[in-house]
CSV table of C-alpha atoms in Angstrom, one decimal:
chain,number,residue,atom,x,y,z
M,1,ALA,CA,-11.2,-119.0,73.3
M,2,SER,CA,-12.0,-117.3,76.6
M,3,ALA,CA,-14.8,-115.3,75.0
M,4,ARG,CA,-16.3,-118.5,73.6
M,5,ALA,CA,-16.0,-120.3,77.0
M,6,LYS,CA,-17.9,-117.5,78.7
M,7,LEU,CA,-20.5,-117.6,75.9
M,8,GLU,CA,-21.0,-121.4,76.4
M,9,GLU,CA,-21.5,-120.8,80.1
M,10,VAL,CA,-24.6,-118.6,79.6
M,11,TRP,CA,-25.8,-119.9,76.3
M,12,SER,CA,-28.7,-122.0,77.4
M,13,LYS,CA,-29.9,-119.3,79.8
M,14,GLU,CA,-30.3,-116.5,77.2
M,15,LYS,CA,-33.2,-115.7,74.9
M,16,ALA,CA,-32.9,-116.1,71.2
M,17,ASP,CA,-32.2,-112.5,70.3
M,18,VAL,CA,-29.5,-112.4,73.0
M,19,ARG,CA,-28.0,-115.7,71.8
M,20,ALA,CA,-27.8,-114.3,68.2
M,21,ALA,CA,-26.1,-111.1,69.4
M,22,LEU,CA,-23.6,-112.9,71.6
M,23,LEU,CA,-22.8,-115.4,68.8
M,24,ALA,CA,-22.1,-112.6,66.4
M,25,THR,CA,-19.3,-111.3,68.7
M,26,LEU,CA,-17.2,-114.3,67.7
M,27,ALA,CA,-16.7,-112.6,64.3
M,28,THR,CA,-14.0,-110.3,65.8
M,29,SER,CA,-11.6,-113.1,66.5
M,30,LEU,CA,-13.1,-116.0,64.5
M,31,SER,CA,-11.0,-119.1,64.2
M,32,SER,CA,-11.3,-122.8,63.4
M,33,ASN,CA,-11.4,-123.4,67.2
M,34,ASP,CA,-14.9,-121.9,67.1
M,35,GLU,CA,-16.2,-124.4,64.6
M,36,PRO,CA,-17.6,-127.1,67.0
M,37,PHE,CA,-19.6,-124.5,68.9
M,38,LEU,CA,-20.9,-122.9,65.7
M,39,GLU,CA,-21.9,-126.4,64.4
M,40,ARG,CA,-24.0,-126.9,67.5
M,41,ALA,CA,-25.5,-123.5,67.0
M,42,LEU,CA,-26.8,-124.6,63.6
M,43,GLY,CA,-29.2,-126.8,65.4
M,44,ASP,CA,-30.6,-123.9,67.5
M,45,ARG,CA,-34.4,-123.5,67.5
M,46,SER,CA,-34.0,-119.8,66.5
M,47,VAL,CA,-33.8,-118.9,62.8
M,48,ASN,CA,-31.7,-115.8,63.7
M,49,VAL,CA,-29.2,-117.9,65.7
M,50,LYS,CA,-28.9,-120.4,62.8
M,51,GLY,CA,-28.4,-117.5,60.4
M,52,VAL,CA,-25.5,-116.0,62.4
M,53,ALA,CA,-23.9,-119.5,62.8
M,54,GLU,CA,-24.1,-120.0,59.0
M,55,ASP,CA,-22.6,-116.6,58.3
M,56,LEU,CA,-19.7,-117.3,60.7
M,57,LEU,CA,-19.0,-120.8,59.4
M,58,ALA,CA,-19.0,-119.6,55.8
M,59,ARG,CA,-16.1,-117.3,56.8
M,60,LEU,CA,-14.1,-120.4,57.7
M,61,PRO,CA,-13.1,-121.8,54.3
M,62,HIS,CA,-11.9,-125.1,55.6
M,63,SER,CA,-14.9,-125.8,57.9
M,64,ALA,CA,-17.1,-128.9,57.5
M,65,PHE,CA,-20.0,-126.6,56.8
M,66,VAL,CA,-18.3,-125.0,53.8
M,67,ALA,CA,-17.3,-128.5,52.5
M,68,ARG,CA,-21.0,-129.5,52.7
M,69,MET,CA,-22.0,-126.4,50.8
M,70,ILE,CA,-19.5,-127.0,48.1
M,71,GLU,CA,-20.8,-130.6,47.7
M,72,ARG,CA,-24.4,-129.3,47.4
M,73,ALA,CA,-23.3,-126.5,45.0
M,74,ALA,CA,-21.8,-129.1,42.7
M,75,SER,CA,-25.1,-130.8,42.2
M,76,VAL,CA,-27.2,-127.6,42.1
M,77,VAL,CA,-25.1,-125.6,39.6
M,78,GLN,CA,-23.5,-127.5,36.7
M,79,LYS,CA,-22.0,-126.8,33.4
M,80,ALA,CA,-24.4,-127.4,30.5
M,81,PRO,CA,-23.3,-130.1,28.0
M,82,ALA,CA,-21.4,-128.8,25.0
M,83,ALA,CA,-23.7,-128.0,22.2
M,84,VAL,CA,-22.5,-125.1,20.1
M,85,SER,CA,-24.1,-124.0,16.8
M,86,MET,CA,-22.1,-123.0,13.8
M,87,TRP,CA,-23.2,-119.4,14.3
M,88,GLU,CA,-21.9,-119.4,17.8
M,89,LYS,CA,-18.6,-120.8,16.6
M,90,VAL,CA,-18.3,-118.1,13.9
M,91,LYS,CA,-19.0,-115.4,16.5
M,92,SER,CA,-16.3,-116.7,18.8
M,93,GLY,CA,-13.8,-117.2,16.0
M,94,PHE,CA,-14.0,-120.9,16.6
M,95,GLY,CA,-12.5,-120.3,20.0
M,96,THR,CA,-13.6,-121.4,23.4
M,97,GLN,CA,-17.4,-121.6,23.6
M,98,ALA,CA,-19.3,-119.4,26.1
M,99,LEU,CA,-19.9,-121.0,29.5
M,100,LYS,CA,-23.5,-122.2,30.0
M,101,LEU,CA,-25.0,-123.2,33.3
M,102,LEU,CA,-27.7,-125.6,34.4
M,103,VAL,CA,-29.2,-124.5,37.7
M,104,GLU,CA,-31.5,-126.7,39.8
M,105,PRO,CA,-32.1,-124.8,43.1
M,106,PRO,CA,-32.6,-126.8,46.3
M,107,ALA,CA,-36.1,-128.1,46.9
M,108,GLY,CA,-38.6,-125.8,48.5
M,109,GLU,CA,-42.3,-124.7,48.6
M,110,GLY,CA,-42.5,-122.3,45.7
M,111,SER,CA,-39.9,-120.5,43.6
M,112,GLY,CA,-39.4,-117.8,46.2
M,113,ALA,CA,-38.3,-120.4,48.8
M,114,ARG,CA,-36.1,-122.1,46.3
M,115,ALA,CA,-34.5,-118.8,45.3
M,116,ARG,CA,-33.7,-117.9,49.0
M,117,ALA,CA,-32.2,-121.4,49.5
M,118,LEU,CA,-30.0,-120.8,46.4
M,119,VAL,CA,-28.8,-117.5,47.7
M,120,GLN,CA,-27.8,-119.0,51.0
M,121,LEU,CA,-26.0,-121.9,49.3
M,122,VAL,CA,-24.1,-119.8,46.8
M,123,ALA,CA,-23.2,-117.2,49.5
M,124,ALA,CA,-21.6,-120.0,51.7
M,125,VAL,CA,-19.3,-121.4,48.9
M,126,PRO,CA,-15.8,-120.0,48.5
M,127,LEU,CA,-15.6,-117.9,45.4
M,128,SER,CA,-12.4,-119.7,44.4
M,129,TYR,CA,-14.6,-122.9,43.9
M,130,TRP,CA,-16.5,-121.4,41.1
M,131,ARG,CA,-13.4,-120.3,39.2
M,132,SER,CA,-11.6,-123.6,39.6
M,133,HIS,CA,-14.6,-125.9,39.1
M,134,PHE,CA,-15.8,-124.2,36.0
M,135,ASP,CA,-12.4,-123.0,34.8
M,136,ALA,CA,-13.9,-119.6,34.2
M,137,ARG,CA,-13.3,-116.0,35.2
M,138,PRO,CA,-15.8,-114.1,37.4
M,139,GLU,CA,-17.2,-112.1,34.5
M,140,GLN,CA,-17.7,-115.3,32.5
M,141,LEU,CA,-19.6,-116.9,35.4
M,142,PHE,CA,-21.7,-113.7,35.7
M,143,ASP,CA,-22.6,-113.7,32.0
M,144,ALA,CA,-23.5,-117.4,32.3
M,145,ALA,CA,-25.7,-116.7,35.3
M,146,ARG,CA,-27.5,-114.0,33.4
M,147,ALA,CA,-28.6,-116.5,30.8
M,148,THR,CA,-30.4,-118.7,33.4
M,149,ASP,CA,-33.7,-118.4,35.0
M,150,TRP,CA,-32.0,-118.0,38.4
M,151,SER,CA,-29.7,-115.1,37.7
M,152,ASP,CA,-30.9,-112.9,40.6
M,153,PRO,CA,-30.3,-115.4,43.4
M,154,LEU,CA,-26.9,-116.5,41.9
M,155,ILE,CA,-25.7,-112.9,41.7
M,156,GLU,CA,-27.1,-112.0,45.2
M,157,GLY,CA,-25.3,-115.1,46.6
M,158,TRP,CA,-22.0,-114.1,44.9
M,159,THR,CA,-22.4,-110.5,46.2
M,160,THR,CA,-22.8,-111.8,49.8
M,161,ALA,CA,-19.8,-114.1,49.3
M,162,ALA,CA,-17.6,-111.3,47.9
M,163,VAL,CA,-18.4,-109.2,51.0
M,164,ARG,CA,-17.8,-112.0,53.4
M,165,GLN,CA,-14.6,-113.1,51.8
M,166,HIS,CA,-13.4,-109.6,51.1
M,167,ASP,CA,-12.7,-110.5,47.5
M,168,ALA,CA,-11.7,-107.4,45.5
M,169,THR,CA,-11.8,-109.1,42.1
M,170,TRP,CA,-15.3,-110.3,42.5
M,171,ALA,CA,-16.4,-107.1,44.1
M,172,GLN,CA,-15.0,-105.0,41.3
M,173,MET,CA,-16.7,-107.2,38.7
M,174,LEU,CA,-20.1,-107.1,40.4
M,175,LEU,CA,-19.9,-103.3,40.8
M,176,GLU,CA,-19.2,-103.0,37.1
M,177,ARG,CA,-21.7,-105.5,35.8
M,178,ALA,CA,-24.6,-105.5,38.3
M,179,ALA,CA,-24.5,-101.9,39.6
M,180,LYS,CA,-28.0,-101.1,38.3
M,181,SER,CA,-29.6,-104.0,40.2
M,182,LEU,CA,-27.7,-103.6,43.4
M,183,THR,CA,-29.0,-101.7,46.4
M,184,SER,CA,-27.0,-98.8,47.8
M,185,GLU,CA,-26.3,-101.0,50.9
M,186,ALA,CA,-24.9,-103.8,48.6
M,187,LYS,CA,-22.8,-101.4,46.6
M,188,LEU,CA,-21.3,-99.9,49.8
M,189,SER,CA,-20.6,-103.4,51.2
M,190,LEU,CA,-18.8,-104.3,47.9
M,191,VAL,CA,-16.9,-101.0,47.9
M,192,ARG,CA,-15.4,-101.9,51.3
M,193,ALA,CA,-13.8,-104.9,49.7
M,194,LEU,CA,-11.9,-102.7,47.2
M,195,PRO,CA,-8.5,-101.0,47.6
M,196,PRO,CA,-8.6,-97.2,47.8
M,197,GLU,CA,-7.5,-96.8,44.1
M,198,ALA,CA,-10.4,-98.8,42.9
M,199,VAL,CA,-12.9,-96.9,45.1
M,200,MET,CA,-11.6,-93.6,43.7
M,201,GLN,CA,-12.0,-94.9,40.1
M,202,HIS,CA,-15.7,-95.7,40.8
M,203,LEU,CA,-16.2,-92.3,42.5
M,204,ARG,CA,-14.8,-90.4,39.5
M,205,GLY,CA,-17.8,-91.4,37.4
M,206,ALA,CA,-20.3,-92.0,40.1
M,207,ALA,CA,-23.8,-90.4,39.8
M,208,PRO,CA,-25.0,-89.1,43.2
M,209,ASP,CA,-28.5,-90.5,42.7
M,210,GLU,CA,-27.1,-94.0,41.9
M,211,TRP,CA,-24.2,-94.4,44.4
M,212,PRO,CA,-23.8,-93.8,48.2
M,213,ILE,CA,-21.2,-91.1,47.5
M,214,GLY,CA,-20.8,-89.8,51.1
M,215,ALA,CA,-20.3,-93.3,52.5
M,216,MET,CA,-17.9,-94.2,49.8
M,217,LEU,CA,-15.8,-91.1,50.4
M,218,GLU,CA,-15.5,-92.1,54.0
M,219,GLN,CA,-13.8,-95.3,53.0
M,220,LEU,CA,-10.8,-93.5,51.6
M,221,PRO,CA,-7.8,-92.9,53.8
M,222,MET,CA,-6.7,-89.3,54.3
M,223,PRO,CA,-5.2,-87.3,52.9
M,224,TRP,CA,-6.7,-87.8,49.4
M,225,PRO,CA,-4.4,-87.6,46.4
M,226,ARG,CA,-4.2,-84.0,45.1
M,227,ASP,CA,-5.8,-84.6,41.7
M,228,PHE,CA,-8.7,-86.5,43.3
M,229,ALA,CA,-9.3,-83.9,46.0
M,230,ALA,CA,-9.2,-81.1,43.3
M,231,ASP,CA,-11.7,-83.0,41.2
M,232,TRP,CA,-14.1,-83.4,44.1
M,233,LEU,CA,-13.7,-79.7,45.1
M,234,ARG,CA,-14.7,-78.7,41.5
M,235,ARG,CA,-17.7,-81.0,41.7
M,236,LEU,CA,-18.9,-79.6,45.0
M,237,GLN,CA,-18.5,-76.0,43.6
M,238,ARG,CA,-20.6,-76.9,40.5
M,239,ALA,CA,-23.2,-78.5,42.7
M,240,ALA,CA,-23.4,-75.4,45.0
M,241,ALA,CA,-23.6,-72.9,42.1
């Protein structure tokens, strides 16, 4: 609270880049008490300041901002009406039909602007919303997204949300299913949401040219398990040979 009070004192006197940097410091002890100030920052004339405010408010699951994003998401991403062919029923053993999504991104000038708006919207929504609203597991939602014309912004938004919310289940799923399309930076951010055991599992089969191996190893607590350390020693010896 004292940090926020000091920030409010100098807020109007600082330049945009300084305001954005100062606002970001609230992340270290973010609480619902910061919400009113962050809501005001959403109206800042600087795009960077607005972006920081949105990022911080999205980390407060019970904030008014998140509630607004959930309401918008409900109108933007919907479950497609049930229409299952006999062939689909046969393939699924007459069980539950595959989830299908209808996606109508927020309005914008051009598909690029609409895609960016969709990423920001999806990233601000709690991941628990998607599971409860669609009664679907993360992998089912991922597969349904892949079948739409807006799969990339949906997956990018979920990736940002998994990192923000430190959700290991979503992070694991995205690393398994979207690894080829993720940047090294995105992979590392998702890895940080995983427990050490899951990180080690990824590292056992990780290709050096596809994964940020060194940075991933740095995420593991020391000392490493004996079998894992021995495996990496052998890999280093083979690489040096």
